[in-house]
Amino acid sequence: MTGNSLDRWFESPALRRLAAALVVINGFFPALWVLLTSLKSEAELVQQPISYLPQNPSLANYARAFADQPLLSYLGNSFIVAGLATLGSLLVATGAAYAIARLNLRHRQLVLTAIVASSMFPLVTLLVPIFETMRVLGLLNTYTALVLPYVVLNLPVCTLVLVSFFQSIPRDLENAALIDGCTRIGALVKVVLPLAAPGLFTAGILAFVNAWDEFLLALSLNASAGMRTVPVGITLYQGEFAFPWPIISAALVVAIVPVAVLIALFQERVVGGLTQGGLKG
């Protein structure tokens, strides 16, 4: 097969549809399976042959999910932690990204390389020093114990996303604002940030989802019952000898809904932000 033939084959509409279908199935089938499981009874779940669709759909598992564990409390804790972590990540990453993109920093490329390298450390290798730091500071079993590490862990991806956007904004706009009497911070707030809104939305949603889904630190740093987040709380539905999959699935659906709604509301901004940042960065 010649090179031109390969190019035509890869660009064929049928292949594109197949690739899109595979991506959709891979992304949505697990979530759909969890949703269908949450509507089944435990007896229906283990019957043979397997019934893919619930024969008698019921919301009883959702009622059990809220009754068996304080799921509302877990959701509230997750919202507070993820929200504060997102705000902190955007605040720090905005300053770092603006300095890298606009100021004449020495060894700028080395700084970007260090940012990328810092995101490659497995979280488990950082667990002990983070735990000891929070213990010494007396922050265990507080929101701060999770917010501070999440801000640090989110900084690489947020900074890289925002650097691309800041670089795509013409300097002439800032220079005009500086001539009109704006300070550097004023130009950032009044000119750069409004134009970089898609990047801010993209970085914010990535930071929120990372904080919402994180399990290891949430399990280790906040062990008290009143401070548990959703990922940790869902593990408590498991019994010593039983796994109530329908109830766990209902809790998982409840945990997925806020993130799904957030992404649905800002889908265009996120996709546009990733595309624009990738093209102009």
mmCIF file of N, CA, C and O in Angstrom, residues 27-63:
data_model
loop_
_atom_site.group_PDB
_atom_site.id
_atom_site.type_symbol
_atom_site.label_atom_id
_atom_site.label_comp_id
_atom_site.label_asym_id
_atom_site.label_seq_id
_atom_site.Cartn_x
_atom_site.Cartn_y
_atom_site.Cartn_z
ATOM 1 N N GLY A 27 -15.639 5.529 26.690
ATOM 2 C CA GLY A 27 -15.869 6.533 27.714
ATOM 3 C C GLY A 27 -17.196 6.397 28.427
ATOM 4 O O GLY A 27 -17.286 6.615 29.643
ATOM 5 N N PHE A 28 -18.252 6.003 27.692
ATOM 6 C CA PHE A 28 -19.588 6.020 28.260
ATOM 7 C C PHE A 28 -20.074 4.658 28.756
ATOM 8 O O PHE A 28 -20.950 4.600 29.619
ATOM 9 N N PHE A 29 -19.531 3.559 28.227
ATOM 10 C CA PHE A 29 -20.047 2.255 28.627
ATOM 11 C C PHE A 29 -19.873 1.986 30.128
ATOM 12 O O PHE A 29 -20.819 1.519 30.778
ATOM 13 N N PRO A 30 -18.690 2.253 30.728
ATOM 14 C CA PRO A 30 -18.581 2.018 32.183
ATOM 15 C C PRO A 30 -19.586 2.825 32.990
ATOM 16 O O PRO A 30 -20.193 2.313 33.943
ATOM 17 N N ALA A 31 -19.770 4.108 32.613
ATOM 18 C CA ALA A 31 -20.729 4.942 33.342
ATOM 19 C C ALA A 31 -22.151 4.424 33.150
ATOM 20 O O ALA A 31 -22.957 4.406 34.100
ATOM 21 N N LEU A 32 -22.480 3.994 31.922
ATOM 22 C CA LEU A 32 -23.809 3.446 31.659
ATOM 23 C C LEU A 32 -24.033 2.166 32.451
ATOM 24 O O LEU A 32 -25.124 1.934 32.998
ATOM 25 N N TRP A 33 -23.008 1.324 32.533
ATOM 26 C CA TRP A 33 -23.126 0.064 33.279
ATOM 27 C C TRP A 33 -23.360 0.345 34.762
ATOM 28 O O TRP A 33 -24.178 -0.320 35.414
ATOM 29 N N VAL A 34 -22.641 1.314 35.319
ATOM 30 C CA VAL A 34 -22.840 1.685 36.723
ATOM 31 C C VAL A 34 -24.258 2.199 36.934
ATOM 32 O O VAL A 34 -24.920 1.851 37.929
ATOM 33 N N LEU A 35 -24.760 3.020 36.006
ATOM 34 C CA LEU A 35 -26.115 3.553 36.120
ATOM 35 C C LEU A 35 -27.151 2.429 36.096
ATOM 36 O O LEU A 35 -28.080 2.407 36.923
ATOM 37 N N LEU A 36 -27.013 1.487 35.179
ATOM 38 C CA LEU A 36 -27.961 0.370 35.096
ATOM 39 C C LEU A 36 -27.878 -0.508 36.345
ATOM 40 O O LEU A 36 -28.905 -0.974 36.855
ATOM 41 N N THR A 37 -26.666 -0.712 36.855
ATOM 42 C CA THR A 37 -26.500 -1.516 38.074
ATOM 43 C C THR A 37 -27.178 -0.860 39.266
ATOM 44 O O THR A 37 -27.755 -1.531 40.124
ATOM 45 N N SER A 38 -27.137 0.474 39.312
ATOM 46 C CA SER A 38 -27.744 1.182 40.446
ATOM 47 C C SER A 38 -29.260 1.044 40.472
ATOM 48 O O SER A 38 -29.888 1.306 41.508
ATOM 49 N N LEU A 39 -29.851 0.634 39.357
ATOM 50 C CA LEU A 39 -31.306 0.490 39.276
ATOM 51 C C LEU A 39 -31.765 -0.946 39.492
ATOM 52 O O LEU A 39 -32.955 -1.231 39.424
ATOM 53 N N LYS A 40 -30.836 -1.864 39.750
ATOM 54 C CA LYS A 40 -31.175 -3.272 39.931
ATOM 55 C C LYS A 40 -31.163 -3.644 41.410
ATOM 56 O O LYS A 40 -30.530 -2.983 42.244
ATOM 57 N N SER A 41 -31.827 -4.751 41.723
ATOM 58 C CA SER A 41 -31.731 -5.329 43.061
ATOM 59 C C SER A 41 -30.520 -6.262 43.092
ATOM 60 O O SER A 41 -29.997 -6.666 42.040
ATOM 61 N N GLU A 42 -30.083 -6.634 44.298
ATOM 62 C CA GLU A 42 -28.935 -7.526 44.403
ATOM 63 C C GLU A 42 -29.253 -8.895 43.817
ATOM 64 O O GLU A 42 -28.385 -9.529 43.198
ATOM 65 N N ALA A 43 -30.480 -9.364 43.976
ATOM 66 C CA ALA A 43 -30.865 -10.659 43.403
ATOM 67 C C ALA A 43 -30.807 -10.609 41.883
ATOM 68 O O ALA A 43 -30.346 -11.558 41.231
ATOM 69 N N GLU A 44 -31.273 -9.525 41.313
ATOM 70 C CA GLU A 44 -31.257 -9.384 39.854
ATOM 71 C C GLU A 44 -29.837 -9.269 39.330
ATOM 72 O O GLU A 44 -29.536 -9.710 38.218
ATOM 73 N N LEU A 45 -28.954 -8.724 40.140
ATOM 74 C CA LEU A 45 -27.579 -8.507 39.701
ATOM 75 C C LEU A 45 -26.825 -9.820 39.512
ATOM 76 O O LEU A 45 -25.962 -9.927 38.633
ATOM 77 N N VAL A 46 -27.148 -10.837 40.330
ATOM 78 C CA VAL A 46 -26.397 -12.097 40.289
ATOM 79 C C VAL A 46 -27.140 -13.211 39.562
ATOM 80 O O VAL A 46 -26.661 -14.342 39.517
ATOM 81 N N GLN A 47 -28.295 -12.913 39.009
ATOM 82 C CA GLN A 47 -29.051 -13.974 38.347
ATOM 83 C C GLN A 47 -28.385 -14.392 37.040
ATOM 84 O O GLN A 47 -27.630 -13.633 36.433
ATOM 85 N N GLN A 48 -28.648 -15.620 36.634
ATOM 86 C CA GLN A 48 -28.150 -16.167 35.379
ATOM 87 C C GLN A 48 -29.320 -16.567 34.497
ATOM 88 O O GLN A 48 -30.283 -17.165 34.998
ATOM 89 N N PRO A 49 -29.274 -16.274 33.198
ATOM 90 C CA PRO A 49 -28.233 -15.500 32.513
ATOM 91 C C PRO A 49 -28.290 -14.021 32.888
ATOM 92 O O PRO A 49 -29.267 -13.549 33.454
ATOM 93 N N ILE A 50 -27.226 -13.316 32.574
ATOM 94 C CA ILE A 50 -27.117 -11.910 32.954
ATOM 95 C C ILE A 50 -28.193 -11.080 32.265
ATOM 96 O O ILE A 50 -28.449 -11.228 31.074
ATOM 97 N N SER A 51 -28.804 -10.231 33.046
ATOM 98 C CA SER A 51 -29.775 -9.276 32.496
ATOM 99 C C SER A 51 -29.097 -7.909 32.411
ATOM 100 O O SER A 51 -28.747 -7.318 33.431
ATOM 101 N N TYR A 52 -28.893 -7.448 31.194
ATOM 102 C CA TYR A 52 -28.171 -6.192 31.013
ATOM 103 C C TYR A 52 -29.024 -4.980 31.388
ATOM 104 O O TYR A 52 -28.516 -3.992 31.901
ATOM 105 N N LEU A 53 -30.317 -5.061 31.138
ATOM 106 C CA LEU A 53 -31.221 -3.986 31.502
ATOM 107 C C LEU A 53 -31.990 -4.369 32.757
ATOM 108 O O LEU A 53 -32.364 -5.535 32.923
ATOM 109 N N PRO A 54 -32.217 -3.427 33.674
ATOM 110 C CA PRO A 54 -32.983 -3.741 34.889
ATOM 111 C C PRO A 54 -34.414 -4.138 34.552
ATOM 112 O O PRO A 54 -35.098 -3.441 33.802
ATOM 113 N N GLN A 55 -34.852 -5.267 35.098
ATOM 114 C CA GLN A 55 -36.210 -5.746 34.824
ATOM 115 C C GLN A 55 -37.248 -4.943 35.588
ATOM 116 O O GLN A 55 -38.351 -4.694 35.090
ATOM 117 N N ASN A 56 -36.900 -4.557 36.814
ATOM 118 C CA ASN A 56 -37.797 -3.740 37.637
ATOM 119 C C ASN A 56 -37.007 -2.550 38.189
ATOM 120 O O ASN A 56 -36.562 -2.574 39.343
ATOM 121 N N PRO A 57 -36.778 -1.534 37.364
ATOM 122 C CA PRO A 57 -35.961 -0.390 37.808
ATOM 123 C C PRO A 57 -36.516 0.226 39.091
ATOM 124 O O PRO A 57 -37.720 0.393 39.254
ATOM 125 N N SER A 58 -35.595 0.530 39.989
ATOM 126 C CA SER A 58 -36.000 1.092 41.277
ATOM 127 C C SER A 58 -34.940 2.074 41.761
ATOM 128 O O SER A 58 -33.742 1.903 41.503
ATOM 129 N N LEU A 59 -35.397 3.104 42.476
ATOM 130 C CA LEU A 59 -34.490 4.081 43.074
ATOM 131 C C LEU A 59 -34.178 3.754 44.535
ATOM 132 O O LEU A 59 -33.605 4.572 45.248
ATOM 133 N N ALA A 60 -34.541 2.541 44.948
ATOM 134 C CA ALA A 60 -34.329 2.149 46.347
ATOM 135 C C ALA A 60 -32.851 2.180 46.718
ATOM 136 O O ALA A 60 -32.501 2.501 47.860
ATOM 137 N N ASN A 61 -31.977 1.836 45.782
ATOM 138 C CA ASN A 61 -30.544 1.836 46.084
ATOM 139 C C ASN A 61 -30.037 3.243 46.382
ATOM 140 O O ASN A 61 -29.110 3.425 47.180
ATOM 141 N N TYR A 62 -30.630 4.249 45.752
ATOM 142 C CA TYR A 62 -30.221 5.634 46.023
ATOM 143 C C TYR A 62 -30.640 6.050 47.429
ATOM 144 O O TYR A 62 -29.879 6.731 48.139
ATOM 145 N N ALA A 63 -31.831 5.625 47.825
ATOM 146 C CA ALA A 63 -32.271 5.901 49.191
ATOM 147 C C ALA A 63 -31.353 5.218 50.198
ATOM 148 O O ALA A 63 -30.980 5.809 51.226
#
